[in-house]
C-alpha positions as CSV (number, residue, x, y, z in Angstrom):
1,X,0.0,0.0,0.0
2,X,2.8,2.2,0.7
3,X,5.3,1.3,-1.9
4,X,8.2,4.0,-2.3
5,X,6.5,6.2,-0.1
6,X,8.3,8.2,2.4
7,X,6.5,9.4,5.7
8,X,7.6,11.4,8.5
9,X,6.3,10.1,11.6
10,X,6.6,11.8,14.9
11,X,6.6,10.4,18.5
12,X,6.6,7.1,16.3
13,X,8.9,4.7,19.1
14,X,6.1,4.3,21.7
15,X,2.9,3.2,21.1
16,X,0.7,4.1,18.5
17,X,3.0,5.7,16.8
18,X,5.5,2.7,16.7
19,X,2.4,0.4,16.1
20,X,1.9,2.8,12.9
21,X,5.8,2.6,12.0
22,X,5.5,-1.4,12.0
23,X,2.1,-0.9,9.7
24,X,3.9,1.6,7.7
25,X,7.4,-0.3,7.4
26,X,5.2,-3.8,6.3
27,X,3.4,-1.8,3.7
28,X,6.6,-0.5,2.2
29,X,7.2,2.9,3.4
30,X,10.5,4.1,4.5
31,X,10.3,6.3,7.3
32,X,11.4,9.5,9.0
33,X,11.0,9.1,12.6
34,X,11.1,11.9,15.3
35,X,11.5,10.7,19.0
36,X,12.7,13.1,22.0
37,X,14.0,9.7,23.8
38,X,17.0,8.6,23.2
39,X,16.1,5.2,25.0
40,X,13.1,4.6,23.0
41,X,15.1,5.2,19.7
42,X,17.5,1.9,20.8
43,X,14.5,-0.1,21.5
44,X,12.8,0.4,18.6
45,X,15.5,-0.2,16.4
46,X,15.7,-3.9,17.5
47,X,12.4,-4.1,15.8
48,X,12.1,-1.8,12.4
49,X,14.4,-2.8,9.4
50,X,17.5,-0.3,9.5
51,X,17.9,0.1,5.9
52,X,14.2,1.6,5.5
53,X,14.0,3.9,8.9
54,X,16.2,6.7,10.1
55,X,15.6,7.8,13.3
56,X,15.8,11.4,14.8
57,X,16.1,12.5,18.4
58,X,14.4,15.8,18.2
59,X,11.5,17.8,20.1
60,X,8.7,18.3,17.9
61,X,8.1,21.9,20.4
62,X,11.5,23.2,19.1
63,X,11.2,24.7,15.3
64,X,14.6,24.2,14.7
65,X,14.7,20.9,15.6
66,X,12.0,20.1,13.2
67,X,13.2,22.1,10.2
68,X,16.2,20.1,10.9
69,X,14.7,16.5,11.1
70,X,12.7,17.5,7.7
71,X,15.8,17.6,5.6
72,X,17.5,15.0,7.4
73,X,14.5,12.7,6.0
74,X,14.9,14.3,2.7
75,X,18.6,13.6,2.8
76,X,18.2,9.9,3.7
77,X,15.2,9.3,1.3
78,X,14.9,12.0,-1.0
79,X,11.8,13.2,-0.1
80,X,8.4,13.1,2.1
81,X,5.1,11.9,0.8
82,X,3.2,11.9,4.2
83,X,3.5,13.4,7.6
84,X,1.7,11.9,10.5
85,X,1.7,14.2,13.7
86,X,1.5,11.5,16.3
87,X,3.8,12.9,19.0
88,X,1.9,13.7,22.1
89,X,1.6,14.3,25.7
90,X,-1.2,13.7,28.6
91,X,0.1,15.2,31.5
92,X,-0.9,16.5,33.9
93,X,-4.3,15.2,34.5
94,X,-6.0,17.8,36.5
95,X,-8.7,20.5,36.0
96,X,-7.9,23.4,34.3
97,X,-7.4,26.1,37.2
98,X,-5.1,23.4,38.8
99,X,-2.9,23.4,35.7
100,X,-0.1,25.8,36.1
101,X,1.3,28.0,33.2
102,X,4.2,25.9,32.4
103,X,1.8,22.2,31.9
104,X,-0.3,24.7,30.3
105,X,2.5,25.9,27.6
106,X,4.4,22.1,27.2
107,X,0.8,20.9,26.2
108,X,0.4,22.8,24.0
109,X,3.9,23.2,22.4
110,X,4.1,19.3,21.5
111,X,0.4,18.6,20.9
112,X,-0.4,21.4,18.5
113,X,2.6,23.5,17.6
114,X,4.3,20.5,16.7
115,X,1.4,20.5,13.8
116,X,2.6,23.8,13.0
117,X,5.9,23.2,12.6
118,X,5.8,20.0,10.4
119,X,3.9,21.3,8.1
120,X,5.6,24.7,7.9
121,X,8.2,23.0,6.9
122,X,7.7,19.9,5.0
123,X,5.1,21.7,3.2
124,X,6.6,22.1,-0.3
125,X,7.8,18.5,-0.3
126,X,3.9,17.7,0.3
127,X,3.2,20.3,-2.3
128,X,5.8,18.3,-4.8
129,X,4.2,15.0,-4.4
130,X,0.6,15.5,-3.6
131,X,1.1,14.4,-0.3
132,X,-1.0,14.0,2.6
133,X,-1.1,14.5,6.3
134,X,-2.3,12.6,9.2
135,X,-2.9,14.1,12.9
136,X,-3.6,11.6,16.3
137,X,-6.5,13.4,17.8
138,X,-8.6,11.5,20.0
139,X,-12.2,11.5,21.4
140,X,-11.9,13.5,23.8
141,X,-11.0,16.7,21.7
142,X,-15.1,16.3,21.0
143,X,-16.2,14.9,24.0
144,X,-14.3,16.4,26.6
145,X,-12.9,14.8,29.7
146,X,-13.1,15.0,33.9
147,X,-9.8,15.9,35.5
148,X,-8.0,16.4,31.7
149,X,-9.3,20.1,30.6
150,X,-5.7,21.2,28.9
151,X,-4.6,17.5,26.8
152,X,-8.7,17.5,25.9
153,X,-8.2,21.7,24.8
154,X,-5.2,20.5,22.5
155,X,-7.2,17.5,20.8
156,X,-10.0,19.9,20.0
157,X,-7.6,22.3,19.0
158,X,-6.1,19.7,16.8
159,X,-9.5,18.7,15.3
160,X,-10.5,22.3,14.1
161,X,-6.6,22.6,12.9
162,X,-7.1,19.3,11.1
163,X,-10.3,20.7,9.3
164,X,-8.7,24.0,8.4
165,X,-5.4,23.0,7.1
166,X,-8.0,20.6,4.7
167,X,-9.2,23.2,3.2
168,X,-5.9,25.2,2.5
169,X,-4.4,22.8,1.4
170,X,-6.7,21.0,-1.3
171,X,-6.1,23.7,-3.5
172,X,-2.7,22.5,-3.7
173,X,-3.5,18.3,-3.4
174,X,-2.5,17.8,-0.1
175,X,-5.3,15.9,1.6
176,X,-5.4,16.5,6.0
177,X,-7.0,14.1,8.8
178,X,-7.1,12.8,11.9
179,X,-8.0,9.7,14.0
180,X,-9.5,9.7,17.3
181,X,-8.8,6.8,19.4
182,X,-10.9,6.0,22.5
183,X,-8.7,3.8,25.4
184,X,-5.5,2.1,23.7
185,X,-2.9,0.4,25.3
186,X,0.2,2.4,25.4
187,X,2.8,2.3,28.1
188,X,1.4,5.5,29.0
189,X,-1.8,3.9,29.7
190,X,-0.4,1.2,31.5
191,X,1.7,3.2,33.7
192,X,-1.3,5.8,34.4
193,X,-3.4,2.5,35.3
194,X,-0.9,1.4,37.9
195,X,-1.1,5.2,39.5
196,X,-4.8,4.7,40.2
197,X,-6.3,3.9,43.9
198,X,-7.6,0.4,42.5
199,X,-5.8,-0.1,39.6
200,X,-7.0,-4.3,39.7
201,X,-10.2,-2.2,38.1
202,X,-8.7,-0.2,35.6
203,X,-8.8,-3.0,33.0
204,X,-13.0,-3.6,33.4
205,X,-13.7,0.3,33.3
206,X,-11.8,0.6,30.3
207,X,-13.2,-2.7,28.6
208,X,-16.2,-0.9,29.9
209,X,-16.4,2.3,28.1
210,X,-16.0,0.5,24.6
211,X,-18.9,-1.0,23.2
212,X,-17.1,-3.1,21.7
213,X,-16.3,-4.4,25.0
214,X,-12.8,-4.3,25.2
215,X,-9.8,-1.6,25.3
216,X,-7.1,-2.3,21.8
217,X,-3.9,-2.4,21.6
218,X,-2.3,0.0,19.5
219,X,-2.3,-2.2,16.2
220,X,-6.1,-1.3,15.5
221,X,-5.3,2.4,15.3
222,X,-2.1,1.6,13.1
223,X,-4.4,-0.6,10.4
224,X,-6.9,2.5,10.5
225,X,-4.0,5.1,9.7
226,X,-2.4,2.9,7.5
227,X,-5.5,3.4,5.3
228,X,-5.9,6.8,6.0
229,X,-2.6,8.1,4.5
230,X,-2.7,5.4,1.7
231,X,-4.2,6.1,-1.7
232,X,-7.2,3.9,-0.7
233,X,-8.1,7.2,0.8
234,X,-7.6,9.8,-1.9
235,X,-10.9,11.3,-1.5
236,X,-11.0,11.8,2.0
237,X,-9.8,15.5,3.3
238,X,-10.9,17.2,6.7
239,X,-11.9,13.9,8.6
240,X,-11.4,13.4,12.1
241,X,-12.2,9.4,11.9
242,X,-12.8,7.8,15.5
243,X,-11.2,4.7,16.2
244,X,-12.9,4.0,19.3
245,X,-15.1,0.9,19.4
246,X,-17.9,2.7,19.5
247,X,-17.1,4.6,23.0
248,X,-18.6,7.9,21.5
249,X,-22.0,5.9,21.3
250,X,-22.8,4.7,25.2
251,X,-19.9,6.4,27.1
252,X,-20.5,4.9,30.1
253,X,-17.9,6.5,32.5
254,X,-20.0,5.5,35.7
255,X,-18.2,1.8,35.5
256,X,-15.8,2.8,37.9
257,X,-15.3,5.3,40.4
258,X,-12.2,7.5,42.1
259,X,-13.8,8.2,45.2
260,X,-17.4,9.0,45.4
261,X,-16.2,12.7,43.5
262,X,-14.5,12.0,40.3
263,X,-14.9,9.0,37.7
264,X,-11.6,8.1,36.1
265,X,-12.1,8.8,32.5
266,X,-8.6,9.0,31.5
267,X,-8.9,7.8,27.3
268,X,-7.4,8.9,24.0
């Protein structure tokens, strides 16, 4: 599906984003990828074919960074075809006037201005080619979410960004969307789980809140964003897709409780 195609994939070592660089390396992509961890670079290495991947330790916050990653991609490979905007963070997980100015700003910065600047400037490559470009949203950007109010601000901001860049850029070919995940297994989810005052529960609630009946693994997102930023796709621009089991349809975030105060509804 993804023969001689080149994608830059950020945050794509951990997770759904190194589920998506397995999808993407299988369907014969080479591939950019941006990680700010050094550790997580070695381990995915192990598992990604060398001769198709270059890896860059870079902060998708810092614009020169990014410019810099870009045209070490274009260096290795010769070009980009896609950009997928996966890097992301979650913390903290508080209400909004308990999130101080800095969570406030690094939220922000990585979540959305890291949008901003891979696209400022891989934009002409994605120009050259007819490229596309892929965001990880997630369904709390339309639903919302207790005890989450800045990472839920960024994933709306990141579905109204994903609908606007769609339609600046069709003029020039480029097609733009997202997918919104529900609950995935990430190591971030894991490790939140283990945080929680009964975390023996986490498992049901989140099996819970997916009709469905059960919370993925990251895989099902990759298959999802494998077709999104393929040519099977070439007609759809400006679509936040959600990748949730259904959640959005019976949301049922009474399964398990805090304390008698708060619900845990930690997803996307």
């Amino acid at each position: 599906m993804l023969n001689n195609k080149v994608i830059l994939l950020t945050g794509g070592t951990e997770g759904i984003g190194f589920e998506c660089a397995k999808a993407y390396e299988k369907a014969g992509a080479m591939i950019g990828i941006i990680s700010n961890s050094a550790e997580s670079i070695q381990q995915a290495s192990l598992q990604l074919n060398a001769k198709n991947v270059h890896y860059i330790k870079a902060d998708v916050a810092n614009a020169a960074e990014v410019e810099q990653a870009v045209q070490e991609t274009i260096s290795k490979f010769g070009k980009i075809d896609i950009v997928h905007n996966n890097a992301g963070i979650a913390n903290p997980s508080k209400a909004l006037h308990e999130t101080n100015d800095d969570e406030w700003e690094r939220l922000f910065a990585v979540n959305v201005k890291g949008i901003y600047h891979t696209t400022r400037f891989a934009l002409n490559e994605l120009k050259n080619n007819k490229g596309n470009i892929l965001n990880t949203s997630s369904l709390v950007g339309d639903i919302g979410q207790e005890i989450h109010a800045a990472y839920s601000a960024t994933k709306g901001a990141i579905n109204a960004l994903t609908k606007s860049m769609a339609l600046d850029y069709a003029p020039i070919g480029i097609r733009v969307n997202a997918v919104a995940p529900a609950g995935v297994w990430t190591p971030m989810l894991r490790n939140w789980s283990t945080q929680q005052p009964n975390p023996e529960l986490i498992a049901a609630y989140l099996d819970g809140i997916h009709v469905l009946g059960y919370c993925p693994e990251g895989d099902v997102v990759a298959d999802a964003c494998l077709f999104m930023v393929s040519d099977m796709a070439r007609f759809i621009t400006g679509c936040i897709l959600p990748v949730t089991g259904g959640a959005e349809l019976g949301y049922r975030k009474n399964l398990y409780k805090v304390n008698s105060e708060k619900a845990v509804t930690n997803i996307g």
